[in-house]
Coordinates of C-alpha atoms and ligand atoms in Angstrom, one line a residue:
M1 CA 27.4 -4.7 -7.8
A2 CA 24.2 -2.9 -8.7
K3 CA 23.2 -2.9 -12.4
L4 CA 19.9 -1.9 -11.7
R5 CA 18.0 0.2 -14.7
E6 CA 20.1 3.2 -15.9
D7 CA 16.6 5.2 -15.5
F8 CA 16.1 3.0 -11.9
L9 CA 13.4 5.2 -9.9
W10 CA 14.8 5.7 -6.2
G11 CA 11.9 7.4 -4.8
G12 CA 9.8 8.2 -1.7
A13 CA 6.6 7.4 -0.8
V14 CA 3.5 8.9 0.6
A15 CA -0.2 8.5 1.3
A16 CA -2.4 10.6 0.9
H17 CA -4.9 10.6 4.2
Q18 CA -1.3 9.8 5.6
L19 CA 0.2 13.9 5.5
E20 CA -1.9 15.7 3.3
G21 CA -4.3 16.5 6.4
G22 CA -6.4 19.7 5.3
W23 CA -8.6 17.5 5.5
Q24 CA -11.5 19.8 4.2
E25 CA -9.8 21.9 2.3
G26 CA -11.0 22.5 -1.3
G27 CA -14.2 21.4 -1.0
K28 CA -12.2 17.8 0.5
G29 CA -15.2 14.7 1.1
V30 CA -15.3 13.4 4.8
S31 CA -13.1 9.3 4.5
V32 CA -12.6 6.0 6.0
A33 CA -9.0 7.9 7.6
D34 CA -11.4 10.2 8.1
V35 CA -13.5 9.0 10.8
M36 CA -10.3 6.6 12.3
T37 CA -9.0 7.4 16.2
A38 CA -5.3 7.7 17.5
G39 CA -4.3 4.2 18.3
A40 CA -1.0 3.0 19.6
N41 CA 1.6 0.0 20.4
G42 CA -0.6 -2.1 21.2
V43 CA -3.8 -0.6 21.4
E44 CA -5.8 -0.5 17.4
R45 CA -7.2 2.2 15.3
T46 CA -11.3 2.7 16.8
I47 CA -13.9 3.3 14.0
T48 CA -16.1 5.7 15.0
D49 CA -19.3 6.3 13.3
G50 CA -18.6 9.1 11.5
V51 CA -17.0 12.3 12.5
L52 CA -16.8 12.9 16.7
P53 CA -16.1 15.6 19.0
G54 CA -14.1 14.5 21.8
Y55 CA -12.3 11.8 19.3
N56 CA -8.6 12.7 17.7
Y57 CA -8.5 11.8 14.3
P58 CA -5.1 12.3 13.3
N59 CA -5.1 12.1 9.4
H60 CA -7.6 15.3 9.9
D61 CA -4.3 17.5 9.6
A62 CA -1.6 14.8 9.9
I63 CA 1.3 16.9 8.6
D64 CA -0.2 19.5 6.6
F65 CA 1.2 19.0 3.6
Y66 CA -1.1 20.0 1.4
H67 CA -0.2 23.7 2.7
H68 CA 3.4 22.4 2.5
Y69 CA 4.4 21.3 -0.4
K70 CA 5.7 23.6 -2.3
D71 CA 9.5 24.1 0.8
D72 CA 8.6 20.2 1.3
V73 CA 8.9 19.2 -2.9
K74 CA 12.1 21.2 -2.5
L75 CA 13.5 18.9 0.5
F76 CA 12.7 16.0 -2.3
A77 CA 14.9 17.8 -4.6
D78 CA 17.8 17.7 -2.5
L79 CA 17.2 15.0 -1.7
G80 CA 17.6 14.0 -5.6
L81 CA 13.5 11.6 -5.8
K82 CA 13.5 10.7 -8.6
A83 CA 9.7 9.5 -8.7
F84 CA 7.9 10.0 -5.6
R85 CA 4.2 7.8 -5.0
T86 CA 1.1 9.7 -2.9
S87 CA -2.3 8.9 -4.0
I88 CA -5.1 10.8 -5.2
A89 CA -7.5 11.1 -2.5
W90 CA -11.0 9.7 -4.1
T91 CA -12.6 12.2 -1.8
R92 CA -10.8 15.7 -2.8
I93 CA -12.2 15.1 -6.4
F94 CA -15.5 13.2 -5.6
P95 CA -16.8 14.2 -2.1
N96 CA -18.5 11.2 -1.7
G97 CA -17.7 9.1 -4.6
D98 CA -21.4 9.2 -6.6
E99 CA -21.2 12.2 -7.9
T100 CA -21.3 12.8 -11.5
E101 CA -18.9 15.5 -11.7
P102 CA -15.4 15.9 -10.3
N103 CA -15.2 18.2 -7.7
E104 CA -12.9 20.7 -9.8
A105 CA -10.6 22.2 -6.8
G106 CA -9.5 18.8 -5.5
L107 CA -8.6 18.0 -9.2
Q108 CA -6.8 21.4 -10.0
F109 CA -4.1 21.1 -6.6
Y110 CA -2.7 17.5 -7.4
D111 CA -2.9 19.9 -11.0
D112 CA -0.3 22.2 -8.7
L113 CA 1.4 19.4 -6.7
F114 CA 3.0 17.6 -9.7
D115 CA 4.0 20.4 -12.0
E116 CA 6.2 20.8 -8.7
L117 CA 6.9 17.6 -9.0
L118 CA 8.2 17.5 -12.9
K119 CA 9.7 20.7 -12.7
N120 CA 11.8 19.5 -9.8
G121 CA 12.8 16.2 -12.3
I122 CA 10.2 14.4 -10.2
E123 CA 8.1 11.6 -11.4
P124 CA 4.9 11.2 -9.4
V125 CA 4.0 7.4 -9.4
I126 CA 0.4 7.3 -8.2
T127 CA -2.0 4.8 -6.3
L128 CA -6.0 5.4 -6.5
S129 CA -7.5 4.1 -3.7
H130 CA -5.0 3.8 -0.9
F131 CA -7.6 3.4 2.0
E132 CA -8.6 6.7 1.6
M133 CA -12.8 6.1 0.3
P134 CA -15.4 7.8 0.7
Y135 CA -17.1 8.0 4.1
H136 CA -20.3 7.9 2.4
L137 CA -20.0 5.0 0.3
V138 CA -20.1 3.5 3.5
T139 CA -22.5 4.4 5.4
E140 CA -24.8 4.4 1.9
Y141 CA -23.4 1.6 0.1
G142 CA -21.7 -0.7 2.4
G143 CA -18.6 -0.3 0.7
W144 CA -17.6 -2.8 -1.4
R145 CA -19.8 -5.3 -1.7
S146 CA -21.9 -3.2 -3.5
R147 CA -21.0 -4.1 -6.8
K148 CA -22.5 0.5 -7.7
V149 CA -18.8 0.8 -6.3
I150 CA -17.3 -0.5 -9.8
D151 CA -18.5 1.8 -11.6
F152 CA -17.7 5.4 -8.7
F153 CA -14.4 3.9 -8.6
V154 CA -13.6 3.8 -12.4
R155 CA -15.6 6.8 -13.1
F156 CA -12.9 8.3 -10.7
A157 CA -10.0 6.6 -12.2
T158 CA -11.1 7.5 -15.7
T159 CA -11.3 11.4 -14.4
V160 CA -8.3 11.6 -13.0
F161 CA -6.1 9.2 -15.4
K162 CA -8.0 11.8 -19.1
R163 CA -7.0 15.4 -16.4
Y164 CA -2.9 13.7 -15.2
K165 CA -3.0 11.9 -19.3
N166 CA 0.4 13.7 -20.2
K167 CA 1.4 14.3 -16.3
V168 CA 1.9 10.6 -14.5
R169 CA 3.0 7.4 -15.7
Y170 CA 2.7 5.0 -12.9
W171 CA -0.5 4.0 -11.7
M172 CA -1.7 1.2 -9.6
T173 CA -5.2 0.6 -8.1
F174 CA -5.6 -0.3 -5.3
N175 CA -2.6 -1.2 -2.3
E176 CA -2.4 -3.2 -0.7
I177 CA -5.6 -4.9 -1.9
N178 CA -4.8 -8.4 -0.6
N179 CA -4.6 -6.7 3.5
Q180 CA -8.1 -8.1 3.7
A181 CA -7.5 -12.1 3.3
N182 CA -7.1 -11.0 7.2
V183 CA -10.4 -11.4 8.6
G184 CA -9.9 -12.0 11.9
T185 CA -9.9 -7.9 12.4
E186 CA -11.5 -4.9 11.8
F187 CA -9.2 -2.8 10.0
A188 CA -8.1 -4.5 6.3
L189 CA -11.5 -4.7 6.0
F190 CA -12.4 -1.6 6.8
T191 CA -9.4 0.5 5.4
N192 CA -9.3 -1.5 2.5
S193 CA -13.7 -2.7 1.3
G194 CA -15.4 0.1 3.6
V195 CA -16.6 -2.9 4.5
K196 CA -17.8 -3.6 8.4
V197 CA -18.8 -6.8 9.1
K198 CA -21.8 -7.6 11.3
P199 CA -22.5 -9.7 14.2
G200 CA -23.9 -13.5 12.4
E201 CA -21.8 -12.3 9.8
D202 CA -19.3 -14.5 7.6
A203 CA -16.4 -12.0 7.7
E204 CA -14.5 -14.3 5.1
K205 CA -17.6 -14.7 2.5
V206 CA -18.0 -10.6 2.9
M207 CA -14.9 -9.8 2.1
Y208 CA -14.0 -12.4 -0.7
Q209 CA -17.3 -10.3 -2.7
A210 CA -15.6 -7.1 -2.0
A211 CA -12.8 -8.7 -3.5
H212 CA -14.7 -9.6 -6.3
Y213 CA -15.4 -6.1 -6.7
E214 CA -11.8 -4.5 -6.2
V215 CA -10.4 -7.0 -9.1
V216 CA -12.8 -5.8 -11.6
A217 CA -12.6 -2.5 -10.9
S218 CA -9.1 -2.4 -11.0
A219 CA -9.4 -4.7 -14.5
L220 CA -11.4 -1.3 -15.8
A221 CA -9.7 0.6 -14.6
V222 CA -6.4 -1.6 -16.6
Q223 CA -8.5 -1.6 -19.7
I224 CA -9.1 2.1 -19.7
G225 CA -6.4 3.1 -18.5
H226 CA -4.5 1.6 -21.5
Q227 CA -6.7 3.2 -24.3
I228 CA -6.6 6.9 -22.7
N229 CA -3.0 6.5 -22.6
P230 CA -1.6 3.5 -24.3
D231 CA 2.0 4.8 -22.2
F232 CA 0.3 4.1 -18.6
Q233 CA 1.9 1.3 -16.5
I234 CA -0.8 0.5 -14.6
G235 CA 0.3 -1.7 -11.9
A236 CA -1.3 -4.0 -8.7
M237 CA 0.1 -3.7 -5.1
I238 CA 0.2 -5.8 -3.1
A239 CA 1.1 -6.6 0.9
M240 CA 4.0 -8.7 0.4
V241 CA 4.8 -11.1 3.2
P242 CA 6.4 -14.3 3.1
L243 CA 5.1 -17.0 4.5
Y244 CA 7.4 -19.1 6.0
P245 CA 6.9 -23.5 7.0
I246 CA 7.7 -22.9 11.1
S247 CA 8.9 -26.4 10.2
P248 CA 9.9 -29.1 7.2
R249 CA 7.3 -31.8 8.9
P250 CA 5.1 -31.8 5.5
A251 CA 1.9 -30.0 7.6
D252 CA 4.3 -26.7 7.9
I253 CA 4.8 -27.1 4.3
F254 CA 1.3 -27.4 3.1
K255 CA 0.1 -25.5 5.7
A256 CA 2.7 -22.4 4.0
E257 CA 1.3 -23.2 1.2
R258 CA -2.7 -22.9 2.1
A259 CA -1.3 -19.1 3.2
I260 CA -0.2 -17.9 0.0
Q261 CA -2.6 -18.7 -1.6
T262 CA -4.2 -16.7 0.5
R263 CA -3.2 -14.1 0.8
Y264 CA -1.8 -13.7 -2.8
W265 CA -4.6 -15.3 -5.6
F266 CA -5.0 -11.3 -5.2
A267 CA -2.5 -10.6 -7.4
D268 CA -3.1 -14.4 -9.2
V269 CA -6.4 -12.8 -10.6
Q270 CA -4.4 -9.2 -11.4
A271 CA -2.2 -10.7 -12.9
N272 CA -3.0 -14.3 -14.9
G273 CA -6.8 -12.6 -15.2
E274 CA -8.2 -15.3 -14.0
Y275 CA -9.3 -17.2 -10.6
P276 CA -6.8 -19.2 -10.0
A277 CA -8.1 -22.7 -9.6
W278 CA -8.1 -23.9 -6.1
L279 CA -9.7 -21.2 -4.5
T280 CA -12.7 -21.7 -7.6
R281 CA -13.1 -24.6 -5.0
Y282 CA -13.0 -23.3 -1.5
Q283 CA -15.0 -20.8 -2.3
E284 CA -17.8 -23.6 -3.5
R285 CA -17.8 -25.5 -1.1
A286 CA -17.5 -23.1 1.4
G287 CA -21.2 -21.9 -0.3
F288 CA -20.3 -18.2 -0.2
N289 CA -22.6 -18.9 -3.9
L290 CA -20.5 -14.9 -4.3
D291 CA -22.0 -13.0 -7.3
I292 CA -19.4 -13.4 -9.7
T293 CA -20.7 -12.8 -13.6
L294 CA -19.8 -14.2 -16.4
E295 CA -18.9 -11.1 -17.7
D296 CA -16.3 -10.7 -14.9
R297 CA -14.3 -13.2 -16.3
D298 CA -13.9 -11.6 -19.4
V299 CA -13.5 -8.3 -17.7
L300 CA -10.1 -9.9 -15.8
K301 CA -9.2 -11.2 -18.7
Q302 CA -8.7 -8.2 -20.5
G303 CA -7.0 -6.2 -17.7
K304 CA -3.9 -7.5 -16.2
V305 CA -1.8 -5.6 -14.8
D306 CA 1.0 -4.0 -16.5
Y307 CA 4.0 -4.5 -13.4
I308 CA 3.3 -5.9 -9.6
G309 CA 4.2 -3.2 -6.4
F310 CA 4.2 -4.2 -3.5
S311 CA 5.4 -3.2 -0.4
Y312 CA 8.4 -5.5 1.8
Y313 CA 8.3 -5.0 5.6
M314 CA 8.8 -8.0 7.3
S315 CA 7.9 -12.2 6.4
N316 CA 6.1 -14.2 9.6
T317 CA 5.9 -18.0 9.5
V318 CA 3.1 -20.2 10.0
K319 CA 2.5 -23.9 11.8
A320 CA 0.3 -26.7 11.1
K321 CA -3.0 -27.1 13.2
D322 CA -3.2 -30.8 14.8
D323 CA -6.6 -31.0 12.9
E324 CA -6.4 -29.4 9.5
P325 CA -9.6 -29.4 7.3
D326 CA -9.2 -31.3 3.8
S327 CA -9.1 -27.2 3.3
Y328 CA -6.3 -26.2 4.9
K329 CA -7.3 -23.5 5.9
Y330 CA -5.8 -19.9 7.0
E331 CA -6.8 -17.3 9.2
E332 CA -4.0 -15.0 9.6
D333 CA -5.1 -13.4 13.8
K334 CA -4.4 -17.1 14.5
D335 CA -2.1 -19.3 12.6
I336 CA 1.4 -16.9 12.7
V337 CA 4.1 -18.3 15.3
R338 CA 7.4 -16.6 15.7
N339 CA 10.2 -16.7 14.2
P340 CA 13.0 -17.2 16.8
T341 CA 15.9 -17.3 13.9
V342 CA 14.8 -13.3 13.2
E343 CA 14.6 -9.8 14.3
A344 CA 11.9 -7.7 15.4
S345 CA 10.9 -4.0 15.8
E346 CA 9.0 -3.0 18.8
W347 CA 5.9 -3.4 16.3
G348 CA 6.9 -6.8 15.9
W349 CA 6.9 -6.9 12.9
Q350 CA 10.0 -9.2 11.5
I351 CA 13.2 -7.9 9.4
D352 CA 13.9 -10.2 7.6
P353 CA 16.4 -8.4 4.4
Q354 CA 16.7 -12.0 3.2
G355 CA 13.6 -12.2 3.1
L356 CA 13.2 -9.2 -0.2
R357 CA 14.9 -11.4 -2.5
Y358 CA 12.8 -14.6 -1.9
A359 CA 9.8 -12.2 -2.6
M360 CA 11.2 -10.7 -5.4
N361 CA 11.8 -13.5 -6.9
W362 CA 8.6 -16.1 -6.5
F363 CA 6.9 -13.1 -7.6
N364 CA 9.1 -13.4 -11.2
D365 CA 8.8 -16.9 -11.2
R366 CA 4.6 -16.6 -11.3
Y367 CA 4.1 -13.2 -13.2
K368 CA 6.4 -12.8 -15.4
L369 CA 6.3 -9.2 -14.9
P370 CA 8.5 -6.5 -14.1
L371 CA 9.0 -5.6 -10.5
F372 CA 7.9 -2.0 -8.5
I373 CA 8.8 -2.1 -5.1
V374 CA 6.6 0.9 -3.4
E375 CA 7.5 0.3 -0.3
N376 CA 10.0 -1.3 2.8
G377 CA 11.2 1.2 5.3
F378 CA 11.7 0.3 9.3
G379 CA 9.1 2.1 12.4
A380 CA 11.0 3.7 15.1
I381 CA 10.8 6.0 18.0
D382 CA 13.5 8.5 17.0
K383 CA 14.8 10.1 19.8
L384 CA 16.4 14.1 19.0
D385 CA 20.0 15.3 20.1
A386 CA 20.8 17.6 22.5
D387 CA 20.8 19.8 18.7
G388 CA 17.4 18.7 17.7
H389 CA 19.3 16.2 14.9
V390 CA 18.2 12.7 14.5
H391 CA 20.7 9.7 13.6
D392 CA 19.5 6.8 13.1
D393 CA 21.3 4.0 11.7
Y394 CA 19.1 1.6 12.6
R395 CA 17.1 2.7 9.5
V396 CA 20.0 3.6 8.0
N397 CA 20.7 -0.1 8.9
Y398 CA 18.3 -2.1 7.4
M399 CA 17.5 -0.8 5.1
R400 CA 21.0 -1.0 3.0
E401 CA 20.3 -4.1 3.6
H402 CA 16.6 -4.1 2.7
I403 CA 19.0 -2.5 -0.8
E404 CA 21.5 -4.7 -1.0
Q405 CA 19.2 -8.0 -1.2
M406 CA 17.4 -5.9 -3.7
E407 CA 20.4 -5.5 -6.1
L408 CA 21.5 -10.0 -5.4
A409 CA 17.7 -10.2 -6.6
V410 CA 17.9 -8.0 -10.1
D411 CA 22.3 -8.8 -10.9
V412 CA 22.0 -12.7 -9.8
D413 CA 18.4 -13.5 -10.2
G414 CA 17.8 -10.8 -12.8
V415 CA 14.6 -10.0 -11.8
D416 CA 13.2 -6.6 -13.9
L417 CA 12.8 -4.1 -11.5
I418 CA 11.8 -0.7 -12.4
G419 CA 12.1 0.9 -8.7
Y420 CA 12.6 1.5 -5.1
T421 CA 10.2 3.7 -2.9
P422 CA 11.3 3.4 0.5
W423 CA 8.1 3.6 2.5
G424 CA 7.5 7.5 4.7
F425 CA 10.2 9.1 3.8
I426 CA 8.8 11.6 5.1
D427 CA 7.3 11.5 8.7
L428 CA 3.7 11.0 8.0
V429 CA 0.7 8.7 10.4
S430 CA 0.9 5.2 11.0
A431 CA -1.3 3.4 8.9
G432 CA -1.4 0.4 11.4
T433 CA -2.3 2.2 15.0
G434 CA -2.5 6.5 13.6
Q435 CA 0.5 7.1 15.3
M436 CA 3.2 10.0 14.5
D437 CA 6.1 8.9 17.3
K438 CA 6.4 5.3 14.7
R439 CA 8.6 7.4 11.8
Y440 CA 9.9 6.1 9.1
G441 CA 11.1 8.9 8.0
L442 CA 14.4 10.1 6.2
I443 CA 13.2 13.3 6.9
Y444 CA 11.7 14.7 10.7
V445 CA 8.7 15.9 10.6
D446 CA 8.6 17.8 14.6
K447 CA 5.0 16.7 15.5
N448 CA 4.4 14.2 18.4
D449 CA 1.6 11.0 19.4
K450 CA -0.8 14.0 21.0
G451 CA -0.7 16.1 17.7
E452 CA 2.1 18.7 19.7
G453 CA 5.3 20.5 17.7
T454 CA 5.6 23.1 14.6
L455 CA 6.1 20.7 11.3
A456 CA 9.3 21.6 10.9
R457 CA 11.0 19.4 8.9
S458 CA 14.7 18.8 9.4
K459 CA 17.1 15.9 7.5
K460 CA 17.6 12.7 9.9
D461 CA 20.9 10.9 8.7
S462 CA 19.3 8.9 7.2
F463 CA 19.3 11.0 4.5
Y464 CA 22.1 11.5 4.1
W465 CA 23.0 8.4 3.3
F466 CA 19.9 7.7 0.2
Q467 CA 21.1 10.6 -1.3
N468 CA 25.0 9.8 -1.5
V469 CA 23.5 6.2 -2.3
I470 CA 21.0 7.8 -5.0
K471 CA 23.1 9.2 -7.1
T472 CA 25.8 6.3 -6.6
N473 CA 23.2 4.9 -8.7
G474 CA 23.1 1.7 -5.1
E475 CA 26.6 1.1 -6.1
D476 CA 28.0 2.6 -2.9
L477 CA 25.7 2.1 0.1
Ligands
P53_501 P1 2.7 1.4 9.4 C1 0.6 -4.1 7.6 C2 1.4 -4.7 7.2 C3 1.7 -4.1 6.0 C4 1.8 -2.5 5.7 O1 2.2 0.1 7.9 C5 0.8 -2.5 6.0 C6 0.3 -2.4 7.6 C7 -0.8 -2.5 7.5 O2 -0.2 -1.0 8.9 O3 0.7 -1.1 5.6 C8 1.2 -0.5 4.9 O4 2.0 2.7 9.4 C9 0.9 0.8 3.7 C10 0.6 2.0 4.8 C11 1.6 2.0 5.8 C12 2.6 1.9 5.7 O5 2.5 -0.5 5.7 O6 0.7 0.8 9.8 O7 0.1 0.7 2.5 O8 -0.2 2.9 4.5 O9 1.7 3.5 6.3 C13 3.2 1.3 6.9 O10 3.7 1.2 10.4

C-alpha cells in the first residue's frame, strides 16, 4: 500500500518546555510553563503566581535536553528520523517578551541544535509558540488580551525567521491554537494565551478577543516569513479531535456541527483568511463588541497558511441538550459524552484510528491544503522488564493502526500529506498533567513523577518497530 511521497517526513515531535529543562540557562526568562506544577491523572496542574518555593515544577528540568541534545540527536539519527519537530522557547530569545533586542545565547542554542540535526540528515520543523510564552507578558499585559502582544510576537517571529532562514523550512505559528475553544477550564486559555479569567468575566468573550489577536499575529508572521524566504512553508497547528453526534437524531447532528464549528473556526480563519459567517453572527448576537478592525481583516486575507499541521489522538462524541438555545452553543466541558463503540486510554482519551482518516478527509475537503500530522501517539504507564527494557506492544499497535488509516487517506482518498511526526517520541513532561509517567516515547527516559532517575535514555520495542517503518517508507507495518 503506502504510496507516500518519496520525501515523506517521517519524524518525531516535542516542544521546548516539555523536554529542554535548563529553565534559567543562557539567560532564559520564565515562561507560562514554568509556573505550572505537576498534576496527576485526574488532578489538574496548579498555575501559581510566579515561581514559588515548595512546589514541584516539572518543566524546570524536564529531561534536560538542553545539556543532552548532542547524544539525543545521535539516537534520533539511529531511529532514522528525517524530521524533528520542536518549538523555539520564546523566553530563550526574548526572556521577558517585550525587549527590543534578542538574547544572543538563546539564538546560539538553536543554531547549534539545528546544525547538529542537519549534520545528521534531520530537518528541523519549528513551532513558534507552543504553550510557553513569556510569563512577564502575562503579568504586565494580561497575555494575549493585549493587542501589544501582536507586536512582541511578530518581533520574535521575524528574529527567528531571519536567523534560521537557511536552516528551517517548515514552520507553524501557534500550537493547538484551538484548544482554548474550551473555556470551561483554566488550562487551555493559560497555555494558549497566557490568559487568566477574572471573577465575573465572560471567559468566552475574553477567549474570542485573545484568539483574534493571535490569528492576526499568525497572519502577519506568514506574510513576513514569506518575504524573508519565499520557500518557507508556514502552517497552522490545530488540535484535531473529530466530534461525532451520539445518535442520528437531527438535534445531535446539528449539535456536532456547531461543536465542530466552535472548535475549528481557528483553522477556517487561518486557511480561508476570513471569519466564518456563523461566528460573526454569534459574536454580534452575544454583544461581545470585540476589537476586530478592517485592517485586521485585511491582514487575515493576506496571511493564509501554506499547510495544515495538526495533532490527532482521539475523537469525542456530543449530545444535544433538551433545550438547546438557537445558537446551539457548544461547551466542551459539559457537552461531551462517552462513545460506547471505542476503547479509551487510562486518561480517558478515546482510541479511534479511523477518526484519523475521517479527519484527513475533512481537512482536505474543507481547505484543499497539504496536511502534516505533527502529533499522534499513545500515553501510557510503561513497565520495565527485569533487564530494564520496555515492551510496549500497546504503543506499536496504536501507531500501526493509525498509520494504516493515514495511508488509506493518502492512497485511497488522495490526501496530500507532508509527513508524520509522532508526539513525545522521547519520553517527556506531559502538558496536560505535568507527569513524566504518562509516556509517549519510543525512547525511554529514566525519570519518574517525583523527579527521580538517572535521565539515561534507552530504546523501547517501539523504537525498533518505527525504525523499520521509516526504512520501508511505511510499507512494512
Ligand atoms: P498530554 C489536549 C488534547 C489534545 C492534545 O498531551 C493536547 C492536549 C493538552 O493536554 O496537547 C498536545 O501531554 C500538545 C502537547 C501535549 C500532547 O498533546 O497532556 O500539543 O504539548 O504534550 C499530549 O498527554
